[in-house]
XYZ file of C-alpha atoms in Angstrom:
572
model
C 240.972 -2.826 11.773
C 238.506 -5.151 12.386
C 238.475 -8.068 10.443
C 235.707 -11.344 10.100
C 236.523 -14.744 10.293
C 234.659 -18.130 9.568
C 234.796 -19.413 13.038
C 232.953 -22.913 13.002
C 231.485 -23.435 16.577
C 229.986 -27.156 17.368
C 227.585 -26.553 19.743
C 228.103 -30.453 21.346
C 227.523 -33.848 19.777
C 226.173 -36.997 21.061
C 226.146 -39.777 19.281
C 224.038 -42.184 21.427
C 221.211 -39.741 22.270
C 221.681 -38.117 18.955
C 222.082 -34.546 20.341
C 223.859 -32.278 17.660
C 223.462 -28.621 18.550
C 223.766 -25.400 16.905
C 222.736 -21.703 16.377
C 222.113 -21.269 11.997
C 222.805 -22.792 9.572
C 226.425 -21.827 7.717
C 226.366 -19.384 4.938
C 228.486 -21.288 2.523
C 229.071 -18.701 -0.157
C 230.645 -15.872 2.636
C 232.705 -18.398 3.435
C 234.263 -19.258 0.493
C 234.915 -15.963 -0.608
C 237.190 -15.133 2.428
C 240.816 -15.543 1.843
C 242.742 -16.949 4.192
C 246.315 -17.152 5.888
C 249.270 -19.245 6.417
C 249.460 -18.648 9.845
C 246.619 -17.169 10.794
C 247.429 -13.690 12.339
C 245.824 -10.389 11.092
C 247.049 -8.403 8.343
C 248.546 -10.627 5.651
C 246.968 -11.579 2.376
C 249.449 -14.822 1.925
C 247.105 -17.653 0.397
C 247.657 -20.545 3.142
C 249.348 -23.434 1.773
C 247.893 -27.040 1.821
C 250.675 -28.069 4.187
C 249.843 -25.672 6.592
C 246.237 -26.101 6.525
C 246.909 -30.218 7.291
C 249.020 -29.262 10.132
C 246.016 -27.533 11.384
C 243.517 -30.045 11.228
C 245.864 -33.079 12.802
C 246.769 -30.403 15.513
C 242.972 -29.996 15.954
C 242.904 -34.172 15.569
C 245.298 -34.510 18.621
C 243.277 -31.862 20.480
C 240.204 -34.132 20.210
C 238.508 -35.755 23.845
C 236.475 -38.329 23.453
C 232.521 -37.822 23.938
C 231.463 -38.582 27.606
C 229.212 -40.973 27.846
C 225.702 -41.617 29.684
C 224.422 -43.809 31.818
C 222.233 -45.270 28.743
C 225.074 -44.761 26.218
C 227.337 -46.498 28.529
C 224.978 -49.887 29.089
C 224.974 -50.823 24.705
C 227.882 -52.193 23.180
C 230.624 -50.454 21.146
C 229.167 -51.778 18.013
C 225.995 -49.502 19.252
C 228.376 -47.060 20.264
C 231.269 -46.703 18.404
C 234.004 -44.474 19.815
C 233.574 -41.611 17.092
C 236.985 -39.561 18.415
C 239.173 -42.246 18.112
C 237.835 -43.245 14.960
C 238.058 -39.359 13.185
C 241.818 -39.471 14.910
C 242.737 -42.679 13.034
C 241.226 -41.433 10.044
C 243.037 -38.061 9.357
C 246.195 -39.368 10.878
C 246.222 -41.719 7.851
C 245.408 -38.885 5.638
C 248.286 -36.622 7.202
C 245.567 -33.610 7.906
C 244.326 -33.821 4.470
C 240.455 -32.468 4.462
C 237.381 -33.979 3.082
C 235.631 -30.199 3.736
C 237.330 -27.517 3.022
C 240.612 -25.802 1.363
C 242.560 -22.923 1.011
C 239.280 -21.614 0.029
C 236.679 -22.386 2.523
C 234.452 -25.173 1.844
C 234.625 -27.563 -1.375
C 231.755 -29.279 -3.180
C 232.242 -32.002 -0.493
C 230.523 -29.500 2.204
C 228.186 -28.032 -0.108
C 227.015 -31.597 -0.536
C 226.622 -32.442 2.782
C 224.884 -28.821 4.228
C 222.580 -29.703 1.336
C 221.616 -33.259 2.183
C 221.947 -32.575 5.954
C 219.753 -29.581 5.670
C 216.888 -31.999 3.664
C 216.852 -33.771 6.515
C 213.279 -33.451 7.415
C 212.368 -35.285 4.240
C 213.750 -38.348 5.426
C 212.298 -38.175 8.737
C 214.929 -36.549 10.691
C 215.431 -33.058 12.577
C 217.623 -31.072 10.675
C 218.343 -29.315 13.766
C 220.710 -32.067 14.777
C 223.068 -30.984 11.469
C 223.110 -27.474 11.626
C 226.302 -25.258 12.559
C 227.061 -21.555 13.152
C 229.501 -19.239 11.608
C 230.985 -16.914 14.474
C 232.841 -13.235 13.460
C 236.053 -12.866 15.142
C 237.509 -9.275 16.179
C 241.258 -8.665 14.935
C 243.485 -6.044 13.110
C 244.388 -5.824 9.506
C 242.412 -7.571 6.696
C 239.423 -9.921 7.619
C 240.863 -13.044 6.888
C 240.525 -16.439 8.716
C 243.004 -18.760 10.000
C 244.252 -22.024 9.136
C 243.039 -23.300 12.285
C 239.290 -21.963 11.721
C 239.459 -24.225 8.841
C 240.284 -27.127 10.963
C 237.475 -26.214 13.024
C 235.052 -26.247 10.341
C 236.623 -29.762 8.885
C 236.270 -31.195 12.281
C 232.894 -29.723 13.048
C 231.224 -30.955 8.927
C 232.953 -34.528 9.898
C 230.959 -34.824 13.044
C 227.723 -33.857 11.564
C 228.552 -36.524 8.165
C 228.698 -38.937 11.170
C 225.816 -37.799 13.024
C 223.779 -38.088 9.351
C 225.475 -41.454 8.832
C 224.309 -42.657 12.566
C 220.605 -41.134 12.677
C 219.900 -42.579 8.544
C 220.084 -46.112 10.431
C 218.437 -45.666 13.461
C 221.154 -44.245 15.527
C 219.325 -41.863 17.585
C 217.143 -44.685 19.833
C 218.094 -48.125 20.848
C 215.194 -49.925 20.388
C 215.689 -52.244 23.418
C 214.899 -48.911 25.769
C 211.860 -48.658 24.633
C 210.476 -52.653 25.471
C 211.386 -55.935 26.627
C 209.839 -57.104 23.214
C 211.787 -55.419 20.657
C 214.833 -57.669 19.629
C 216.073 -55.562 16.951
C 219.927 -54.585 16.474
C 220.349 -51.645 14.274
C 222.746 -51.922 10.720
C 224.824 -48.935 12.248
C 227.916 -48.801 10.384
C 231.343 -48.313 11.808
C 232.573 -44.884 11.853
C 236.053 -45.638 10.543
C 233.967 -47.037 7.038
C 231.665 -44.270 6.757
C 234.459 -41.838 6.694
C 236.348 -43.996 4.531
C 233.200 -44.088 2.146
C 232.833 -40.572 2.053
C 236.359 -40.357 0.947
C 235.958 -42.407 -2.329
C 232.934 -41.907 -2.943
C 232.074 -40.792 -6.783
C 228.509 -39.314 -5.736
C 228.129 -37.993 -2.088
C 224.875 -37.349 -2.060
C 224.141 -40.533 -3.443
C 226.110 -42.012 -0.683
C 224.551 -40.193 1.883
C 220.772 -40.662 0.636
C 221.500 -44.378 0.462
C 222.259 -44.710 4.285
C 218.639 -44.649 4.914
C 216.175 -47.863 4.707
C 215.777 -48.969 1.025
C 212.536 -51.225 2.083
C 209.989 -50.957 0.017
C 207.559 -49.465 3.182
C 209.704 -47.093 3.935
C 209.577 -45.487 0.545
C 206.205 -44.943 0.678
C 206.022 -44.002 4.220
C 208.106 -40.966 2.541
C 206.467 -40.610 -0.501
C 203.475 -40.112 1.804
C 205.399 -38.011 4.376
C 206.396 -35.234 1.717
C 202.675 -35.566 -0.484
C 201.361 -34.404 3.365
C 203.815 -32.094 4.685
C 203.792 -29.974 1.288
C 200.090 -29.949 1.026
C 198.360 -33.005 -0.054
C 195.216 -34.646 1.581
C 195.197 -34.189 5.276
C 191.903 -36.347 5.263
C 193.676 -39.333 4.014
C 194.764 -41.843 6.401
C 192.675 -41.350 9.426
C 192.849 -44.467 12.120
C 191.007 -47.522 11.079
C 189.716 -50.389 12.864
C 192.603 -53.408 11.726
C 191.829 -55.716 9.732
C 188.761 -54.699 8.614
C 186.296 -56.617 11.268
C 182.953 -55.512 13.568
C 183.765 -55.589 17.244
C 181.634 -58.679 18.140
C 179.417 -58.795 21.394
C 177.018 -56.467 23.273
C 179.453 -53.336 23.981
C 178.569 -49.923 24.618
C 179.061 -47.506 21.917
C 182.305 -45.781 22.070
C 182.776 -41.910 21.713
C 183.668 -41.132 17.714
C 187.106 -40.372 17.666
C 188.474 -37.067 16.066
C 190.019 -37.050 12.747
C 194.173 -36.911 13.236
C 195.639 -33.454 12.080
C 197.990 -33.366 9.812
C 200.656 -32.578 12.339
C 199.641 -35.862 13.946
C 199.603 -37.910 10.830
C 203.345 -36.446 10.026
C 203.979 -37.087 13.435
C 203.488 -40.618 13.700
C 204.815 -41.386 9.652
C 208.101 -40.020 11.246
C 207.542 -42.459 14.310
C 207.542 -45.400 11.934
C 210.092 -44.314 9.672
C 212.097 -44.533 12.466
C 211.127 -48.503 13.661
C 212.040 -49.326 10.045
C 215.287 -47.743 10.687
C 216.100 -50.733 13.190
C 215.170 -53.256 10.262
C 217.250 -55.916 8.761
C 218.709 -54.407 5.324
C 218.043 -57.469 3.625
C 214.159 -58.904 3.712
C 214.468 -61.371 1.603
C 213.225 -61.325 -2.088
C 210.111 -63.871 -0.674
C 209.662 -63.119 2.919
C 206.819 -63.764 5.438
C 205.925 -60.403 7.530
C 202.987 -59.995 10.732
C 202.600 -57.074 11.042
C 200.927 -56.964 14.905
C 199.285 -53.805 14.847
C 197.547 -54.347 11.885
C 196.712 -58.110 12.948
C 197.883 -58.866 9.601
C 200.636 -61.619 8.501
C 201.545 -61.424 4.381
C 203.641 -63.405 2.317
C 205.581 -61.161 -0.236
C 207.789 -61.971 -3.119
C 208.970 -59.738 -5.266
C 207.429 -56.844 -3.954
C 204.233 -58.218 -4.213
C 201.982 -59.721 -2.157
C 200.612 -63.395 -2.854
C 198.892 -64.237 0.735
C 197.462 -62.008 3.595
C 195.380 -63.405 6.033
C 194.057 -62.589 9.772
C 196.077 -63.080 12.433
C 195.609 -63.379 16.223
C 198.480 -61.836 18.453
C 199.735 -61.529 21.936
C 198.020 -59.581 24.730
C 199.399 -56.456 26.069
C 200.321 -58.395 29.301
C 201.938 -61.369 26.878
C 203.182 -59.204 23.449
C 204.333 -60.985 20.680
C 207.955 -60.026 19.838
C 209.640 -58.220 17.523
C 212.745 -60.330 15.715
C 213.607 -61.699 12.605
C 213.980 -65.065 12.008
C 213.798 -67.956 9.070
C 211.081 -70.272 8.403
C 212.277 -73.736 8.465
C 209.330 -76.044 8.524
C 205.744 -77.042 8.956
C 204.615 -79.596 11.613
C 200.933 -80.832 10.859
C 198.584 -82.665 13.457
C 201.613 -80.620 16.085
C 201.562 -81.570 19.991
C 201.284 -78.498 22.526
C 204.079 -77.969 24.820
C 203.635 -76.125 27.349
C 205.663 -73.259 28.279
C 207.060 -72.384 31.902
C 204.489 -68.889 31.844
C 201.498 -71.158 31.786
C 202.695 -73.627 33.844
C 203.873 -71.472 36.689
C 201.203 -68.726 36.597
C 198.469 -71.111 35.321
C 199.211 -74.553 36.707
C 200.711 -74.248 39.716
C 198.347 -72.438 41.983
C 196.121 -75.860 41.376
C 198.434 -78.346 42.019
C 199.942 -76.553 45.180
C 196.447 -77.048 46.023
C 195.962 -80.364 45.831
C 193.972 -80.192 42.548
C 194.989 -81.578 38.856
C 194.539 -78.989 36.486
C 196.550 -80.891 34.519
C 194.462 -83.977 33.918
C 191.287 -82.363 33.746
C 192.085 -80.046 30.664
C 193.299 -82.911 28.678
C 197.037 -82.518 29.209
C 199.641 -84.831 30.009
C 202.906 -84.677 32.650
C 206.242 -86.569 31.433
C 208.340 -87.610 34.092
C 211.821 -88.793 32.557
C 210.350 -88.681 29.339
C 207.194 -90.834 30.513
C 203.897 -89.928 31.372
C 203.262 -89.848 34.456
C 199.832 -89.423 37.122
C 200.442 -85.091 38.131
C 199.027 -85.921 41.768
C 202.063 -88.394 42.277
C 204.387 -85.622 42.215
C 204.784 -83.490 45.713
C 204.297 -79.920 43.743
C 205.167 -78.443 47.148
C 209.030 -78.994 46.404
C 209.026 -80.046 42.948
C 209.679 -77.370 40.178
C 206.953 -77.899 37.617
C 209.382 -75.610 35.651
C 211.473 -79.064 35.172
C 208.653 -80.899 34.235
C 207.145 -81.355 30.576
C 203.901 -80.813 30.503
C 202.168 -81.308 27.094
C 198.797 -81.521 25.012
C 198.407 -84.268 22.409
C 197.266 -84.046 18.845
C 193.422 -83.739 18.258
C 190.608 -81.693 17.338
C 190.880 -79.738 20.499
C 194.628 -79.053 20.726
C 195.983 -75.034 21.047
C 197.650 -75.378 18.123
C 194.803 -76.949 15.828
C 196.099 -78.836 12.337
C 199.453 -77.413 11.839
C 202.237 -75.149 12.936
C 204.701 -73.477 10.784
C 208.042 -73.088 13.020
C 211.091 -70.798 12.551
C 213.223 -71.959 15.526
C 214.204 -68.984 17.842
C 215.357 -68.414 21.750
C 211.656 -66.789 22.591
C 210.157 -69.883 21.641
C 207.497 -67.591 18.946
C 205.955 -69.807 16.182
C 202.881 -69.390 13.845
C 199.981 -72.104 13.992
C 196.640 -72.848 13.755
C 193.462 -72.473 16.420
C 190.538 -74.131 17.213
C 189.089 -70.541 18.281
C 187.922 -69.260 14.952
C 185.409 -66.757 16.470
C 188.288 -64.639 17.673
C 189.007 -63.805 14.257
C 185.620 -61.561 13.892
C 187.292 -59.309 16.139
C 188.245 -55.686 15.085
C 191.264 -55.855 18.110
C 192.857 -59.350 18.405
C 194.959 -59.679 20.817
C 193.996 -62.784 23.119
C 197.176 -65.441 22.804
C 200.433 -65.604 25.360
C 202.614 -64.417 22.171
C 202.278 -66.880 19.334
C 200.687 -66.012 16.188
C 197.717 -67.801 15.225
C 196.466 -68.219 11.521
C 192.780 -67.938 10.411
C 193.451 -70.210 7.493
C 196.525 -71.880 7.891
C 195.828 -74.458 5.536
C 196.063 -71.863 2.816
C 198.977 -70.496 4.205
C 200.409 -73.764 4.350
C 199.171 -74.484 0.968
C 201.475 -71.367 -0.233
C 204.302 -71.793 1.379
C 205.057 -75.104 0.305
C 204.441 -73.936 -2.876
C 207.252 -71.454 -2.945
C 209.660 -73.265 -0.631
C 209.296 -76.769 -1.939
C 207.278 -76.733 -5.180
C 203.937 -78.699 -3.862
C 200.927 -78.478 -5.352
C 197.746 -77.732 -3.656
C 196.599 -80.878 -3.571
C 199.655 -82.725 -2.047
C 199.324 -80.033 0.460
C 195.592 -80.705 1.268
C 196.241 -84.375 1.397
C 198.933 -84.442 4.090
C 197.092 -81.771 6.182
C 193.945 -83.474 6.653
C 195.379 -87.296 6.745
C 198.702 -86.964 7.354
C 200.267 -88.654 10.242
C 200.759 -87.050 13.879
C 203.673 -84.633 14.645
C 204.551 -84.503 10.583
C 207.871 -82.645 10.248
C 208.137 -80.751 6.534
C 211.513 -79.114 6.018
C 211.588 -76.465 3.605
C 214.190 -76.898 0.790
C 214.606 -72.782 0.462
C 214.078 -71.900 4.104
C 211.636 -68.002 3.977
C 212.920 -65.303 6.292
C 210.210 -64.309 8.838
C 209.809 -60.204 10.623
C 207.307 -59.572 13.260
C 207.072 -55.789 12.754
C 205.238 -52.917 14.436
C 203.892 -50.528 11.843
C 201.375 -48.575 13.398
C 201.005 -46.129 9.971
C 200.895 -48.525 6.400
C 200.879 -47.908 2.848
C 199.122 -50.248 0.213
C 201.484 -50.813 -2.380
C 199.103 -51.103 -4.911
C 196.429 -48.413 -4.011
C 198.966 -46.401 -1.682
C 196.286 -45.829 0.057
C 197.529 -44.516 3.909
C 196.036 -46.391 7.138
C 197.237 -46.001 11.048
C 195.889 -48.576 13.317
C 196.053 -47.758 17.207
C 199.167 -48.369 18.979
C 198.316 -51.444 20.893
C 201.830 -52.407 22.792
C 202.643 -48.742 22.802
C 206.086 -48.895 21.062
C 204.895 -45.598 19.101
C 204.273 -43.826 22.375
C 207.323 -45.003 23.600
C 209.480 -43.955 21.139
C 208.191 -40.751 20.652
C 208.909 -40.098 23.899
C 212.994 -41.672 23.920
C 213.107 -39.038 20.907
C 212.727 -36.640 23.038
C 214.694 -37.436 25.923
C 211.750 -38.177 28.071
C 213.265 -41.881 29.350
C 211.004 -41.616 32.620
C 208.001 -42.212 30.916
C 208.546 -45.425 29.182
C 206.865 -48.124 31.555
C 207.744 -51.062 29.933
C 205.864 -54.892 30.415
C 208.121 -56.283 32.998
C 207.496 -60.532 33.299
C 209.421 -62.579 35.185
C 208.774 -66.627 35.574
C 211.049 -67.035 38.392
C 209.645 -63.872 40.116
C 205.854 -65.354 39.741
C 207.308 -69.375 40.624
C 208.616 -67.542 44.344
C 205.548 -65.301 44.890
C 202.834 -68.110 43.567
C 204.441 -70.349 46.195
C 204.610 -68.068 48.716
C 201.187 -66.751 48.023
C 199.842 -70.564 48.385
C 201.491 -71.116 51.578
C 200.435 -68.469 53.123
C 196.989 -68.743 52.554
C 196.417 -72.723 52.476
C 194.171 -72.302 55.628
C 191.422 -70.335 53.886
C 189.751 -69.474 50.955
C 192.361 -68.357 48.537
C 192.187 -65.503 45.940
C 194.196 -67.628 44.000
C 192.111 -70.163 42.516
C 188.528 -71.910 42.981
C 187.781 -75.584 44.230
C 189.729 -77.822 42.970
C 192.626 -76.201 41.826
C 191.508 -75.619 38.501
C 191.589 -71.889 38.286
C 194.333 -69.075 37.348
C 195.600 -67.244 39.463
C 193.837 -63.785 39.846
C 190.444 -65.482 40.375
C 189.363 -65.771 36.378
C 186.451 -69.203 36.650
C 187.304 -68.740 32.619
C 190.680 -68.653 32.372
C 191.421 -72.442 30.792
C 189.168 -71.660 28.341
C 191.248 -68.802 27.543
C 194.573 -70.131 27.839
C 194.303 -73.422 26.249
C 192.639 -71.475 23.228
C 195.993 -69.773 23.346
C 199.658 -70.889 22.774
């Protein structure tokens, strides 16, 4: 006779690329109604015995290989990629066999759980297809019952797919760092040993499971909006807007209208940031300072709600401002500019290797042992300037204006003031060499200080305008700071949907890592020592003519722009 079985077959499973395959979805009550047997041959109506069916599974458990990985999954670390067969070995060894999934009688509440959640998946921003499994018939004689080790199968196969949910909930699926050389995020995977222990004691499942996803307060309405759009709500809601509400300023040529966003589009790129908040910190602090880069847009938020938002100038595509966390630690008013290497190899150096002084003429300063020193009494053609200080006093016309507010960190990234207020005007602001640059810092200031040390506005005020130079304020409750990319936003307070245009393209970028498509991710490569050699080599080369390099005098940039100190020492 022939008889049916409930066969799970997994398809393959990948936890770095997050590639979980399968045919349909199970069909959980079939299953459950099949009896089973001990040993699992044809014919007999023998209920299987717990013993037997935990001598399946760790037989299936020793059977295990470990999942080959690629070149990508091989380059992160095994925190990123945690072995997953070793860890569901260690795990049902301890438990002798015993199942989290399934019994003598198919699948428990446990699995009905989890094909539940798992299936929801697209509600959360996920592909469902990455959870689904199929259940095979098998041919035999006798009665149609399954066998002990078909349950193992399907135990093994639900545990992979729990862990697969587990990984993707928390950003699993793309390492952020593939996608650019300015995202310094590291995921909050958990370990695959805990989330199996988890699952095991856990009172509520699908609580458990629902909570592995971002509990930010963004991210819930990024959701909220998600499902009020995929199951009909106002497609028209939401369409791109120019950040930060400003008029492009100048005489430019009116640009082609663009066309409304579908609502495919709209779901499309929700998803997309779901899936950078993924990569977030769990833990934003209850006050917190956030720039949001896209929007040109910095906020200080406690409690949920916001109590400052204010302009903000960013990086250029060429020079993006980063993505990190960090923690606010203090304010320095009337600040000196130190220049970094960037701008002294690529801006400086052409000039001095040409016998110019750049330098002096701009109103900066060269230390030499910590003294300052003449720049034309240095021979730039062996000297490094990269081992040289080069700096701009305090005054009216330095970079960083009255004040910048510093939370210490390896890509040398601060906030601070400007003496370029017209750039503010701008719909699209992104003119500085990565810093972030405050329209009304004083303000800003003014707030912080408020919440950090308890100052009021006037002692604020006071030390800002006639304070002395290079005035260090350390916070007594130090604020954690995120530089985010949130190309889609909601208001909290009007949850009101807005996209702004992805300016670095991180969204474009990720949507295509998602989907395998690696090759197409052309990331901003920069390189100081690369453009120290070829600057040098570019100077000698050329110091018999006219070079491309700079103008008379050595005061130029390199790539011929007459403007470009007006530019750069506007910047950071």
């Amino acid at each position: 006779m022939v008889f049916r079985s409930a066969v799970l077959v997994f398809a393959g499973f990948m936890l770095a690329s997050g590639n979980a395959l399968a045919e349909a979805p199970v069909a959980r009550d079939a299953v459950r109604a099949i009896p089973v047997s001990n040993d699992g041959q044809p014919g007999t109506s023998e209920r299987i015995s717990a013993e037997a069916l935990a001598e399946a599974v760790l037989a299936r458990v020793e059977e295990l290989k470990g999942v080959k990985a690629g070149a990508r999954f091989a380059k992160q670390s095994k925190a990123q990629a945690p072995d997953v067969t070793n860890a569901i070995r260690a795990f049902y060894r301890m438990r002798q066999g015993g199942p989290l999934w399934v019994s003598a009688d198919g699948l428990n509440d446990n699995a009905d759980t989890l094909i539940a959640v798992t299936s929801d998946a697209d509600s959360w921003g996920l592909d469902p297809k990455a959870f689904t499994f199929a259940a095979a018939a098998k041919a035999g004689g006798g009665d149609a019952l399954p066998t002990a080790g078909a349950l193992a199968d399907q135990e093994l196969a639900l545990t992979r797919i729990a862990l697969t949910y587990a990984a993707h909930a928390r950003g699993g699926r793309v390492d952020p760092v593939d996608l650019s050389n300015d995202i310094f995020r590291q995921r909050p995977l958990i370990a695959p040993a805990s989330v199996l222990t988890d699952i095991a004691v856990a009172e509520d499942l699908k609580a458990y499971l629902v909570g592995l996803h971002p509990q930010h307060q963004q991210f819930k309405l990024l959701q909220l909006a998600y499902l009020k759009l995929r199951d009909g709500g106002d497609a028209a809601a939401g369409d791109e807007a120019e950040a930060a509400d400003a008029k492009p300023q100048g005489k430019k040529k009116r640009k082609a209208k663009r066309k409304p966003m579908t609502r495919e589009q709209k779901l499309r790129r929700i998803r997309l940031n779901m899936e950078m908040w993924r990569w977030m910190p769990e833990e934003l602090g209850a006050t917190h300072v956030i720039a949001n880069i896209p929007a040109f847009k910095v906020r200080l938020n406690r409690d949920g709600q916001t109590i400052f938002e204010e302009r903000v100038v960013v990086g250029k595509y060429t020079t993006q401002t980063p993505l990190f966390s960090d923690v606010m630690e203090h304010i320095i008013f009337r600040p000196t500019w130190g220049v970094p290497n960037s701008i002294k190899v690529r801006e400086l150096l052409p000039g001095l290797l040409r016998g110019g002084d750049p330098i002096s003429r701009k109103g900066l300063r060269l230390q030499v042992r910590g003294r300052d020193a003449n720049p034309r009494s240095v021979n730039w053609r062996r000297a490094d300037i990269r081992n040289y200080t080069v700096y701009q006093p305090s005054g009216p016309r330095n970079a960083l204006g009255n004040v910048k507010f510093m939370f210490p960190n390896r890509h040398a990234i601060y906030m601070h003031d400007t003496p370029s207020k017209h750039l503010f005007k701008r719909s699209t602001r992104m003119y500085s060499h990565g810093c972030i640059r405050i329209r009304n810092p004083q303000n800003f200031a003014k707030v912080l200080l408020k919440t950090a040390n308890d100052w009021a506005a006037d002692q604020t005020a006071q030390t800002y305008k006639r304070g002395p130079n290079k005035e260090q304020v350390n916070f007594d409750a130090p604020i954690p700071v995120h530089l985010i990319y949130a190309t889609a936003w909601v208001d909290p307070k009007t949850e009101k949907l807005s996209f702004f245009k992805d300016v670095y393209k991180h969204e474009r970028h990720l949507k295509f890592a998602l989907a395998g498509d690696y090759r197409k991710i052309r990331k901003v490569r920069r390189s100081v020592s690369a453009d120290y050699q070829t600057i040098r080599a570019s100077v000698r080369a050329r110091s018999s003519s006219q070079s491309w390099l700079f103008n008379s005098g050595g005061g130029s940039s390199s790539g011929g722009n007459k403007d470009w100190m007006k530019n750069v020492f506007n910047s950071d």
